[in-house]
């Protein structure tokens, strides 16, 4: 994309309405603009990050056999009356009356709808397990929306739902999802620590939440640093084998990790002193097993092995996709701006032309840009160098390809790594090979 | 995907609630399920079609320099009061009151929001033209939702908005968009005929709608068959050159095409008799130029060449993505089911195992499936052959790869083309090369 013609407005000043770093940086880097309290438009660069995150989430859900579908945003109140949650949910639910005076709502979650659809489609225990997910906009009418997309009202979320014939099988599914989550966060370039959680209003027996470490996190966290050092992508788990899943899960849960609510001083004392980490965390995912709560309350039974009605065991599994954009920034920035992990960055690199209008500089910049116009942001504006550097740092591209008259004469490009600040020099081909190395 | 474990429920019987072919076939082929009046969940196969269509739309928008962003579904009523449309819009607008008693609405379209965002970001005529689009769920509270997703309430739409400094430049943008639309529909495997249209409640001076020919279409259409024979993908247009755009547009509009509302018998008589086509059409796209209607009413001015305030010329450009799923089916089916164009099909081919459990048949099926598990649907159910053939025809995969004991012994696969019914035989490698030929 050429910056001179793009809808990527950076701001030099800190917007006064933003109280936390990620909100400030998302506004300043031109990722979002507020359109109503707690509701945001995603500008082109912001949408790219959102989509990169969603694609990684999707890939890891698919890898454990979850099937993607898409449920609507507007739901009938009748569905929620069947489960008994319509009255219980409170004012966070955006209640709507349509032109025929029917009670509707903007879905904050989809347990009722998926359970109803499951009941229409699945007839026998032989079709289990089923894991279904969607990535869809949801709405929670927060009384005080704040911190940008961190606590917005309209938010983008992946929610998965599982149906198993018995508890043991549901536990297998839960463990597969745990592995998928650990891999998802690792691929996103952040560490999210899984913590044993209370099951809260959804109810249930087995639950973990995933927290990204950041000083602005809403919860205090205590964990064994060994958790940060695991390579879940390399973890050898046969997801079709119960023992293999159990072995993985036992090892993973053997490392101490707890939020302040669940913190246990006696267990904490058992963690080797050098591995004790304390900090704050932002919740970006939550997985629950809740058994037959919805299948029973909504009377969704299928045919069991003995022919008798069987109420499947369920779980639900959320990842806050739009919230992750903010959480990753909270965890990965410096005083100059965002530092995007390569996997989610809106652009792999900025091309910074230090002398726009100079034939040699322009030629090298165009050559770089032509190699991957969709992955590179060419700063072709007639701004001074300082402004271009500042914007590139602010927007957080993993690399900067700096083209000035001196190097250009020799066909050389200066390459800056945003995270380390390290600078090297290379040919056009060498520079492109480096910044596009993770791209086919 | 393995059919035995997938959430792809086919129905043998015609659902009584469905009045038109596409609605019946979408339910029977397991693409959608209704969750409330005029509101649908997209099951995995349906979502794949929706996404394939959206990706083609996106690609052709990007090709003319439009920038993708994403606006929220919920809008503030204040925005609509500024343009004066809040009161004018009528009961199709889903009006919502949030917990603080603020008037909100579920966006049926985004002229106001994009104009406001544009005004926040763009300051000078030098940054024009700007073309911005998003693909987002919208809501129109139809009094009688019917015909499935053809006239649903919650629907998926691409809407683009353009900003130009003067009328001549706005006409260039309009013509670029016309070309993008013609290419989009051609790539979708259908012909959509562009018709001069009334500008309707949005207002404006230049407008075309795009209709897919189908007997169930809501409008009568009259057109020159030469329009169907153009290859817009091969059309040589330099989209940066005004004269080239004009030449293309003049040629395109030289062919007669009109809906019954605009039909002109005198002009029709000039079309060579052998090229006169009459039929019915389903509207799937609509492009408008409407000038300064919103920039003036909302007072969004930028700095013009002479330093004076300039109110940009606007256009808007819609494609009904969810409606297209139904429209394509209306245009492409037979008595046995859907016939998907290859570019939008949920799966490239079904693998039909005529003897599940037979080691040789299973082996060949697994080999086929392993080549592209994400693009192929393996019917591994223990159903009789007739049921598998019927479901494959119903679901409309472009190809069927049929593996029976006799051919399997010789390593052969029977290949059926869904559209022509033609059957050939080939090796596993030959069959895969054929059905995956349009895939990298």
CSV table of C-alpha atoms in Angstrom, one decimal, chain B:
chain,number,residue,atom,x,y,z
B,1,UNK,CA,-13.8,-32.7,5.2
B,2,UNK,CA,-15.2,-36.1,6.1
B,3,UNK,CA,-18.9,-36.2,5.6
B,4,UNK,CA,-19.5,-38.8,8.4
B,5,UNK,CA,-18.2,-36.3,11.0
B,6,UNK,CA,-19.3,-33.0,9.6
B,7,UNK,CA,-22.1,-30.6,10.3
B,8,UNK,CA,-23.5,-30.8,6.8
B,9,UNK,CA,-27.1,-32.0,7.2
B,10,UNK,CA,-28.8,-32.8,3.9
B,11,UNK,CA,-32.6,-33.2,3.8
B,12,UNK,CA,-34.4,-35.7,1.5
B,13,UNK,CA,-37.7,-33.9,1.6
B,14,UNK,CA,-38.5,-30.4,0.5
B,15,UNK,CA,-39.0,-28.1,3.5
B,16,UNK,CA,-42.6,-26.8,3.3
B,17,UNK,CA,-41.7,-23.3,4.4
B,18,UNK,CA,-39.5,-22.7,1.3
B,19,UNK,CA,-41.3,-21.2,-1.7
B,20,UNK,CA,-38.4,-20.7,-4.2
B,21,UNK,CA,-35.8,-23.1,-5.5
B,22,UNK,CA,-32.8,-21.5,-3.9
B,23,UNK,CA,-34.4,-21.4,-0.5
B,24,UNK,CA,-35.3,-25.1,-0.8
B,25,UNK,CA,-31.9,-26.1,-2.0
B,26,UNK,CA,-30.0,-24.1,0.6
B,27,UNK,CA,-32.0,-25.8,3.3
B,28,UNK,CA,-31.8,-29.3,1.7
B,29,UNK,CA,-28.1,-29.0,1.0
B,30,UNK,CA,-27.3,-28.0,4.6
B,31,UNK,CA,-26.1,-24.5,3.8
B,32,UNK,CA,-28.3,-22.6,6.2
B,33,UNK,CA,-30.8,-23.0,9.0
B,34,UNK,CA,-33.3,-20.3,10.0
B,35,UNK,CA,-32.9,-19.1,13.6
B,36,UNK,CA,-35.6,-16.4,13.6
B,37,UNK,CA,-37.8,-14.9,10.9
B,38,UNK,CA,-35.5,-13.7,8.1
B,39,UNK,CA,-32.4,-14.5,10.1
B,40,UNK,CA,-30.1,-17.5,9.3
B,41,UNK,CA,-27.2,-19.4,10.6
B,42,UNK,CA,-24.7,-20.4,8.0
B,43,UNK,CA,-23.6,-24.0,8.4
B,44,UNK,CA,-20.0,-25.0,7.4
B,45,UNK,CA,-20.8,-25.5,3.7
B,46,UNK,CA,-22.8,-22.3,3.4
B,47,UNK,CA,-20.1,-20.3,5.1
B,48,UNK,CA,-17.6,-21.6,2.6
B,49,UNK,CA,-19.7,-20.3,-0.3
B,50,UNK,CA,-20.2,-17.0,1.4
B,51,UNK,CA,-16.5,-16.6,2.0
B,52,UNK,CA,-15.6,-17.6,-1.5
B,53,UNK,CA,-17.9,-15.0,-2.9
B,54,UNK,CA,-16.6,-12.4,-0.4
B,55,UNK,CA,-13.0,-13.1,-1.4
B,56,UNK,CA,-13.7,-12.6,-5.1
B,57,UNK,CA,-15.5,-9.4,-4.4
B,58,UNK,CA,-12.6,-8.2,-2.2
B,59,UNK,CA,-10.0,-9.1,-4.8
B,60,UNK,CA,-11.7,-7.0,-7.5
B,61,UNK,CA,-12.3,-4.1,-5.1
B,62,UNK,CA,-8.6,-4.1,-4.2
B,63,UNK,CA,-7.7,-4.3,-7.9
B,64,UNK,CA,-9.2,-0.8,-8.5
B,65,UNK,CA,-7.5,0.7,-5.5
B,66,UNK,CA,-10.4,0.5,-3.0
B,67,UNK,CA,-9.3,0.1,0.6
B,68,UNK,CA,-11.0,-2.4,2.9
B,69,UNK,CA,-11.9,-1.4,6.4
B,70,UNK,CA,-14.7,-2.5,8.7
B,71,UNK,CA,-17.4,-0.4,10.2
B,72,UNK,CA,-19.5,-1.6,13.2
B,73,UNK,CA,-23.0,-3.0,12.9
B,74,UNK,CA,-24.4,-0.7,15.6
B,75,UNK,CA,-24.6,3.0,14.8
B,76,UNK,CA,-25.6,6.1,16.7
B,77,UNK,CA,-28.9,7.7,15.7
B,78,UNK,CA,-27.1,11.1,15.9
B,79,UNK,CA,-25.2,10.4,12.8
B,80,UNK,CA,-28.4,9.8,10.9
B,81,UNK,CA,-30.0,12.9,12.3
B,82,UNK,CA,-27.2,14.9,10.8
B,83,UNK,CA,-28.0,13.8,7.3
B,84,UNK,CA,-31.7,14.0,7.9
B,85,UNK,CA,-32.3,10.3,7.1
B,86,UNK,CA,-33.2,9.2,10.6
B,87,UNK,CA,-36.8,10.2,10.3
B,88,UNK,CA,-37.0,9.5,6.6
B,89,UNK,CA,-35.8,5.9,6.7
B,90,UNK,CA,-39.0,4.1,7.8
B,91,UNK,CA,-39.7,0.9,9.7
B,92,UNK,CA,-37.0,-1.1,7.8
B,93,UNK,CA,-34.5,0.5,10.1
B,94,UNK,CA,-34.0,-1.6,13.3
B,95,UNK,CA,-34.0,1.1,16.0
B,96,UNK,CA,-32.5,0.3,19.3
B,97,UNK,CA,-32.3,2.0,22.7
B,98,UNK,CA,-29.2,1.2,24.8
B,99,UNK,CA,-29.1,0.9,28.6
B,100,UNK,CA,-28.5,4.7,28.8
B,101,UNK,CA,-31.6,5.3,26.7
B,102,UNK,CA,-29.5,6.5,23.8
B,103,UNK,CA,-31.0,6.0,20.3
B,104,UNK,CA,-29.0,3.5,18.3
B,105,UNK,CA,-29.7,1.5,15.2
B,106,UNK,CA,-28.5,-1.6,13.4
B,107,UNK,CA,-26.9,-0.2,10.2
B,108,UNK,CA,-28.8,-0.8,7.0
B,109,UNK,CA,-26.1,1.1,5.1
B,110,UNK,CA,-23.1,3.3,5.9
B,111,UNK,CA,-23.2,6.6,4.0
B,112,UNK,CA,-23.4,8.7,7.2
B,113,UNK,CA,-20.7,6.8,9.1
B,114,UNK,CA,-18.2,6.8,6.3
B,115,UNK,CA,-18.7,10.4,5.5
B,116,UNK,CA,-18.1,11.3,9.1
B,117,UNK,CA,-14.9,9.1,9.2
B,118,UNK,CA,-13.7,10.6,6.0
B,119,UNK,CA,-14.1,14.1,7.4
B,120,UNK,CA,-12.0,13.1,10.5
B,121,UNK,CA,-9.2,11.7,8.4
B,122,UNK,CA,-8.9,13.5,5.0
B,123,UNK,CA,-8.0,17.2,5.0
B,124,UNK,CA,-7.0,18.1,1.5
B,125,UNK,CA,-8.0,17.5,-2.1
B,126,UNK,CA,-4.5,16.1,-2.6
B,127,UNK,CA,-5.5,12.9,-0.8
B,128,UNK,CA,-8.4,12.3,-3.3
B,129,UNK,CA,-9.8,10.1,-4.7
B,130,UNK,CA,-10.5,7.8,-1.8
B,131,UNK,CA,-12.5,4.6,-2.2
B,132,UNK,CA,-13.3,2.8,1.0
B,133,UNK,CA,-15.3,-0.4,1.4
B,134,UNK,CA,-16.3,-3.0,4.0
B,135,UNK,CA,-18.0,-6.3,4.0
B,136,UNK,CA,-20.3,-6.4,7.0
B,137,UNK,CA,-23.6,-7.8,8.3
B,138,UNK,CA,-26.5,-5.4,7.9
B,139,UNK,CA,-30.1,-5.4,9.0
B,140,UNK,CA,-33.3,-4.3,7.3
B,141,UNK,CA,-36.4,-5.1,9.2
B,142,UNK,CA,-38.5,-6.4,6.2
B,143,UNK,CA,-42.2,-6.5,7.0
B,144,UNK,CA,-42.4,-9.9,5.4
B,145,UNK,CA,-39.0,-11.6,5.2
B,146,UNK,CA,-39.2,-14.5,2.7
B,147,UNK,CA,-37.3,-16.5,0.1
B,148,UNK,CA,-34.6,-17.4,2.6
B,149,UNK,CA,-31.5,-15.3,2.3
B,150,UNK,CA,-32.8,-13.7,-0.9
B,151,UNK,CA,-34.9,-11.4,1.2
B,152,UNK,CA,-33.7,-11.9,4.7
B,153,UNK,CA,-33.4,-9.3,7.5
B,154,UNK,CA,-29.8,-9.8,8.5
B,155,UNK,CA,-27.7,-9.9,5.4
B,156,UNK,CA,-24.0,-9.7,4.3
B,157,UNK,CA,-23.1,-6.9,2.0
B,158,UNK,CA,-20.1,-5.3,0.4
B,159,UNK,CA,-20.6,-1.5,0.4
B,160,UNK,CA,-18.0,0.8,-1.0
B,161,UNK,CA,-18.0,4.6,-0.9
B,162,UNK,CA,-16.0,7.0,-3.0
B,163,UNK,CA,-14.8,10.6,-2.5
B,164,UNK,CA,-13.7,12.7,-5.5
B,165,UNK,CA,-12.8,16.3,-5.9
B,166,UNK,CA,-15.0,17.0,-8.9
B,167,UNK,CA,-17.6,15.4,-11.1
B,168,UNK,CA,-15.2,14.3,-13.8
B,169,UNK,CA,-13.1,12.5,-11.4
B,170,UNK,CA,-16.2,10.9,-9.7
B,171,UNK,CA,-17.2,9.6,-13.2
B,172,UNK,CA,-13.8,8.0,-13.6
B,173,UNK,CA,-14.3,6.3,-10.2
B,174,UNK,CA,-17.8,5.2,-11.2
B,175,UNK,CA,-16.5,3.6,-14.4
B,176,UNK,CA,-13.7,1.8,-12.6
B,177,UNK,CA,-16.3,0.4,-10.2
B,178,UNK,CA,-18.4,-0.7,-13.2
B,179,UNK,CA,-15.5,-2.6,-14.5
B,180,UNK,CA,-14.7,-4.2,-11.1
B,181,UNK,CA,-18.4,-5.3,-10.9
B,182,UNK,CA,-18.5,-6.8,-14.3
B,183,UNK,CA,-15.3,-8.7,-13.5
B,184,UNK,CA,-16.5,-9.8,-10.1
B,185,UNK,CA,-19.7,-11.3,-11.4
B,186,UNK,CA,-17.9,-13.0,-14.3
B,187,UNK,CA,-15.4,-14.6,-11.8
B,188,UNK,CA,-18.4,-15.7,-9.7
B,189,UNK,CA,-19.4,-17.8,-12.7
B,190,UNK,CA,-22.6,-15.9,-13.4
B,191,UNK,CA,-23.6,-13.2,-15.8
B,192,UNK,CA,-25.0,-10.1,-14.2
B,193,UNK,CA,-26.4,-7.6,-16.6
B,194,UNK,CA,-25.8,-3.9,-15.8
B,195,UNK,CA,-29.0,-1.9,-16.2
B,196,UNK,CA,-29.5,1.8,-16.1
B,197,UNK,CA,-31.4,2.4,-12.8
B,198,UNK,CA,-33.4,4.9,-11.0
B,199,UNK,CA,-31.5,6.4,-8.2
B,200,UNK,CA,-34.2,5.9,-5.6
B,201,UNK,CA,-34.2,7.2,-2.0
B,202,UNK,CA,-30.4,7.5,-1.9
B,203,UNK,CA,-30.6,10.2,-4.6
B,204,UNK,CA,-28.2,10.9,-7.4
B,205,UNK,CA,-27.5,11.3,-11.0
B,206,UNK,CA,-25.8,8.1,-12.4
B,207,UNK,CA,-26.8,4.7,-11.3
B,208,UNK,CA,-26.7,1.1,-12.6
B,209,UNK,CA,-28.0,-2.1,-11.1
B,210,UNK,CA,-26.7,-5.6,-11.8
B,211,UNK,CA,-29.2,-8.4,-12.4
B,212,UNK,CA,-28.6,-12.1,-12.5
B,213,UNK,CA,-30.9,-13.8,-14.9
B,214,UNK,CA,-33.3,-16.3,-13.3
B,215,UNK,CA,-36.9,-17.1,-13.9
B,216,UNK,CA,-37.7,-16.2,-10.3
B,217,UNK,CA,-36.2,-12.7,-10.6
B,218,UNK,CA,-38.3,-9.7,-9.3
B,219,UNK,CA,-37.8,-7.5,-12.4
B,220,UNK,CA,-38.4,-8.0,-16.0
B,221,UNK,CA,-35.3,-7.4,-18.1
B,222,UNK,CA,-34.6,-6.6,-21.7
B,223,UNK,CA,-31.0,-6.8,-23.0
B,224,UNK,CA,-28.8,-7.2,-26.0
B,225,UNK,CA,-27.2,-10.7,-25.9
B,226,UNK,CA,-23.9,-9.2,-26.9
B,227,UNK,CA,-23.6,-8.2,-23.2
B,228,UNK,CA,-23.4,-11.8,-22.2
B,229,UNK,CA,-20.6,-12.5,-24.6
B,230,UNK,CA,-18.1,-9.9,-23.4
B,231,UNK,CA,-15.1,-11.1,-21.6
B,232,UNK,CA,-14.6,-8.4,-19.0
B,233,UNK,CA,-11.6,-10.2,-17.5
B,234,UNK,CA,-9.8,-9.8,-20.8
B,235,UNK,CA,-11.0,-6.3,-21.4
B,236,UNK,CA,-8.0,-4.1,-21.9
B,237,UNK,CA,-8.6,-1.0,-19.7
B,238,UNK,CA,-6.0,1.3,-18.2
B,239,UNK,CA,-7.9,2.3,-15.0
B,240,UNK,CA,-5.5,5.2,-14.5
B,241,UNK,CA,-6.4,6.8,-17.8
B,242,UNK,CA,-9.7,8.8,-18.3
B,243,UNK,CA,-9.9,8.1,-22.0
B,244,UNK,CA,-9.4,4.4,-21.6
B,245,UNK,CA,-12.2,4.3,-18.9
B,246,UNK,CA,-14.5,6.3,-21.1
B,247,UNK,CA,-13.9,4.1,-24.1
B,248,UNK,CA,-14.7,1.0,-22.1
B,249,UNK,CA,-17.8,2.6,-20.6
B,250,UNK,CA,-19.1,3.9,-23.9
B,251,UNK,CA,-18.8,0.5,-25.5
B,252,UNK,CA,-20.4,-1.2,-22.5
B,253,UNK,CA,-23.4,1.1,-22.4
B,254,UNK,CA,-23.8,1.0,-26.1
B,255,UNK,CA,-25.5,-2.4,-25.6
B,256,UNK,CA,-29.2,-2.1,-24.8
B,257,UNK,CA,-30.2,-3.2,-21.3
B,258,UNK,CA,-33.1,-2.1,-19.2
B,259,UNK,CA,-35.5,-3.3,-16.6
B,260,UNK,CA,-39.2,-3.1,-17.3
B,261,UNK,CA,-39.5,0.2,-15.5
B,262,UNK,CA,-37.0,1.8,-17.8
B,263,UNK,CA,-37.7,-0.2,-21.0
B,264,UNK,CA,-37.8,1.9,-24.1
B,265,UNK,CA,-39.5,0.2,-27.1
B,266,UNK,CA,-38.0,2.5,-29.6
B,267,UNK,CA,-34.4,1.8,-28.6
B,268,UNK,CA,-35.3,-1.9,-28.2
B,269,UNK,CA,-36.4,-2.0,-31.8
B,270,UNK,CA,-32.9,-0.9,-32.8
B,271,UNK,CA,-31.3,-4.1,-31.3
B,272,UNK,CA,-30.8,-6.7,-34.0
B,273,UNK,CA,-33.7,-9.2,-33.6
B,274,UNK,CA,-31.5,-12.2,-33.0
B,275,UNK,CA,-29.8,-10.5,-30.1
B,276,UNK,CA,-32.9,-9.4,-28.2
B,277,UNK,CA,-33.2,-11.2,-24.9
B,278,UNK,CA,-36.1,-10.9,-22.5
B,279,UNK,CA,-36.2,-12.5,-19.1
B,280,UNK,CA,-36.3,-11.9,-15.4
B,281,UNK,CA,-33.5,-10.8,-13.1
B,282,UNK,CA,-32.4,-10.7,-9.5
B,283,UNK,CA,-30.7,-7.6,-8.3
B,284,UNK,CA,-27.3,-8.4,-6.8
B,285,UNK,CA,-25.5,-5.1,-7.1
B,286,UNK,CA,-26.2,-1.5,-7.4
B,287,UNK,CA,-23.8,1.5,-8.0
B,288,UNK,CA,-24.7,5.1,-7.5
B,289,UNK,CA,-23.1,8.5,-8.0
B,290,UNK,CA,-24.9,11.0,-5.8
B,291,UNK,CA,-22.6,13.9,-5.7
B,292,UNK,CA,-22.5,16.1,-2.6
B,293,UNK,CA,-25.7,14.9,-0.9
B,294,UNK,CA,-24.0,13.8,2.3
B,295,UNK,CA,-20.8,15.9,2.3
B,296,UNK,CA,-23.0,19.0,2.1
B,297,UNK,CA,-25.8,17.9,4.5
B,298,UNK,CA,-23.2,16.7,7.1
B,299,UNK,CA,-21.0,19.7,6.3
B,300,UNK,CA,-17.8,17.7,5.5
B,301,UNK,CA,-15.5,19.9,3.6
B,302,UNK,CA,-11.8,19.6,2.9
B,303,UNK,CA,-9.3,22.0,1.6
B,304,UNK,CA,-9.6,22.6,-2.2
B,305,UNK,CA,-6.9,23.6,-4.7
B,306,UNK,CA,-7.6,27.3,-4.2
B,307,UNK,CA,-7.7,26.9,-0.4
B,308,UNK,CA,-11.5,27.3,-0.3
B,309,UNK,CA,-13.6,24.5,1.3
B,310,UNK,CA,-14.4,21.7,-1.1
B,311,UNK,CA,-17.3,19.3,-0.6
B,312,UNK,CA,-16.3,16.0,-2.2
B,313,UNK,CA,-18.4,14.2,-4.8
B,314,UNK,CA,-19.5,10.8,-3.5
B,315,UNK,CA,-20.7,7.5,-4.8
B,316,UNK,CA,-21.8,4.3,-3.2
B,317,UNK,CA,-21.5,0.7,-4.5
B,318,UNK,CA,-23.2,-2.3,-3.1
B,319,UNK,CA,-23.0,-6.1,-3.7
B,320,UNK,CA,-25.3,-8.4,-1.8
B,321,UNK,CA,-23.0,-11.1,-0.8
B,322,UNK,CA,-25.4,-13.3,1.1
B,323,UNK,CA,-28.1,-12.7,-1.5
B,324,UNK,CA,-25.7,-13.8,-4.2
B,325,UNK,CA,-25.5,-17.3,-2.7
B,326,UNK,CA,-29.2,-17.7,-3.4
B,327,UNK,CA,-29.1,-15.8,-6.8
B,328,UNK,CA,-26.3,-18.1,-8.1
B,329,UNK,CA,-28.4,-21.1,-7.1
B,330,UNK,CA,-31.5,-19.7,-8.9
B,331,UNK,CA,-29.3,-19.3,-12.0
B,332,UNK,CA,-27.5,-22.6,-11.7
B,333,UNK,CA,-29.3,-25.7,-10.6
B,334,UNK,CA,-31.2,-28.6,-12.1
B,335,UNK,CA,-33.9,-31.0,-10.8
B,336,UNK,CA,-31.3,-32.9,-8.7
B,337,UNK,CA,-29.8,-29.9,-6.9
B,338,UNK,CA,-27.3,-27.1,-7.0
B,339,UNK,CA,-24.7,-26.8,-9.7
B,340,UNK,CA,-21.9,-24.6,-8.2
B,341,UNK,CA,-19.6,-22.6,-10.4
B,342,UNK,CA,-16.1,-23.8,-9.5
B,343,UNK,CA,-15.0,-20.5,-8.1
B,344,UNK,CA,-17.7,-20.4,-5.3
B,345,UNK,CA,-18.3,-24.1,-4.6
B,346,UNK,CA,-17.8,-25.1,-1.0
B,347,UNK,CA,-15.8,-28.1,-2.1
B,348,UNK,CA,-14.1,-28.8,-5.4
B,349,UNK,CA,-15.3,-32.4,-5.5
B,350,UNK,CA,-17.0,-35.1,-3.5
B,351,UNK,CA,-15.1,-38.4,-3.1
B,352,UNK,CA,-17.7,-41.1,-3.2
B,353,UNK,CA,-16.7,-44.4,-1.8
B,354,UNK,CA,-19.0,-47.1,-3.3
B,355,UNK,CA,-17.7,-49.8,-0.9
B,356,UNK,CA,-16.7,-48.3,2.5
B,357,UNK,CA,-14.8,-50.9,4.4
B,358,UNK,CA,-13.2,-52.4,1.3
B,359,UNK,CA,-9.5,-52.0,1.7
B,360,UNK,CA,-8.7,-51.1,-1.9
B,361,UNK,CA,-11.6,-48.6,-2.2
B,362,UNK,CA,-10.8,-47.1,1.2
B,363,UNK,CA,-7.1,-46.8,0.3
B,364,UNK,CA,-7.8,-44.9,-3.0
B,365,UNK,CA,-10.3,-42.6,-1.3
B,366,UNK,CA,-7.9,-41.8,1.5
B,367,UNK,CA,-5.2,-41.1,-1.1
B,368,UNK,CA,-7.5,-38.7,-3.0
B,369,UNK,CA,-8.6,-37.1,0.3
B,370,UNK,CA,-5.1,-36.6,1.6
B,371,UNK,CA,-4.2,-34.5,-1.4
B,372,UNK,CA,-6.5,-31.7,-0.4
B,373,UNK,CA,-8.6,-32.4,2.8
B,374,UNK,CA,-9.7,-28.8,2.9
B,375,UNK,CA,-11.0,-28.7,-0.7
B,376,UNK,CA,-12.6,-32.1,-1.0
B,377,UNK,CA,-15.6,-33.6,0.8
B,378,UNK,CA,-15.1,-37.3,1.4
B,379,UNK,CA,-18.4,-39.2,1.6
B,380,UNK,CA,-17.2,-41.9,4.0
B,381,UNK,CA,-20.6,-42.7,5.4
B,382,UNK,CA,-21.9,-46.2,5.3
B,383,UNK,CA,-24.8,-45.2,3.1
B,384,UNK,CA,-25.8,-47.0,-0.1
B,385,UNK,CA,-24.4,-45.6,-3.3
B,386,UNK,CA,-27.7,-44.1,-4.4
B,387,UNK,CA,-27.9,-41.9,-1.4
B,388,UNK,CA,-24.3,-40.7,-1.8
B,389,UNK,CA,-24.9,-39.8,-5.5
B,390,UNK,CA,-28.1,-38.0,-4.6
B,391,UNK,CA,-26.4,-36.0,-1.9
B,392,UNK,CA,-23.4,-35.1,-4.1
B,393,UNK,CA,-25.8,-33.9,-6.8
B,394,UNK,CA,-27.9,-32.0,-4.3
B,395,UNK,CA,-24.8,-30.3,-2.8
B,396,UNK,CA,-23.6,-29.4,-6.2
B,397,UNK,CA,-19.9,-30.1,-6.1
B,398,UNK,CA,-18.4,-29.3,-9.5
B,399,UNK,CA,-16.9,-32.8,-9.7
B,400,UNK,CA,-17.6,-36.3,-8.2
B,401,UNK,CA,-14.7,-38.7,-7.8
B,402,UNK,CA,-16.4,-42.1,-7.7
B,403,UNK,CA,-14.4,-45.0,-6.3
B,404,UNK,CA,-15.8,-48.5,-6.8
B,405,UNK,CA,-14.2,-52.0,-6.4
B,406,UNK,CA,-13.8,-52.7,-10.1
B,407,UNK,CA,-12.0,-49.5,-11.1
B,408,UNK,CA,-10.1,-49.4,-7.8
B,409,UNK,CA,-8.4,-52.7,-8.5
B,410,UNK,CA,-6.8,-51.0,-11.5
B,411,UNK,CA,-6.1,-47.8,-9.6
B,412,UNK,CA,-8.8,-46.0,-11.5
B,413,UNK,CA,-11.3,-43.3,-10.4
B,414,UNK,CA,-14.5,-42.4,-12.2
B,415,UNK,CA,-14.9,-38.6,-12.6
B,416,UNK,CA,-18.3,-37.1,-13.1
B,417,UNK,CA,-18.8,-33.4,-14.1
B,418,UNK,CA,-21.8,-32.2,-12.2
B,419,UNK,CA,-22.8,-29.6,-14.9
B,420,UNK,CA,-22.5,-31.7,-18.0
B,421,UNK,CA,-23.0,-35.1,-16.5
B,422,UNK,CA,-20.0,-36.3,-18.5
B,423,UNK,CA,-18.1,-39.2,-17.0
B,424,UNK,CA,-14.5,-40.1,-17.6
B,425,UNK,CA,-12.0,-42.4,-15.9
B,426,UNK,CA,-8.5,-41.6,-14.8
B,427,UNK,CA,-5.8,-42.4,-12.3
B,428,UNK,CA,-5.8,-40.9,-8.9
B,429,UNK,CA,-3.2,-38.3,-10.0
B,430,UNK,CA,-5.1,-37.5,-13.2
B,431,UNK,CA,-8.4,-37.1,-11.3
B,432,UNK,CA,-6.8,-34.8,-8.7
B,433,UNK,CA,-5.1,-32.7,-11.4
B,434,UNK,CA,-8.4,-32.2,-13.1
B,435,UNK,CA,-10.5,-31.2,-10.1
B,436,UNK,CA,-7.8,-29.1,-8.4
B,437,UNK,CA,-6.6,-27.4,-11.7
B,438,UNK,CA,-7.7,-24.0,-10.6
B,439,UNK,CA,-5.9,-24.3,-7.3
B,440,UNK,CA,-2.2,-23.2,-7.2
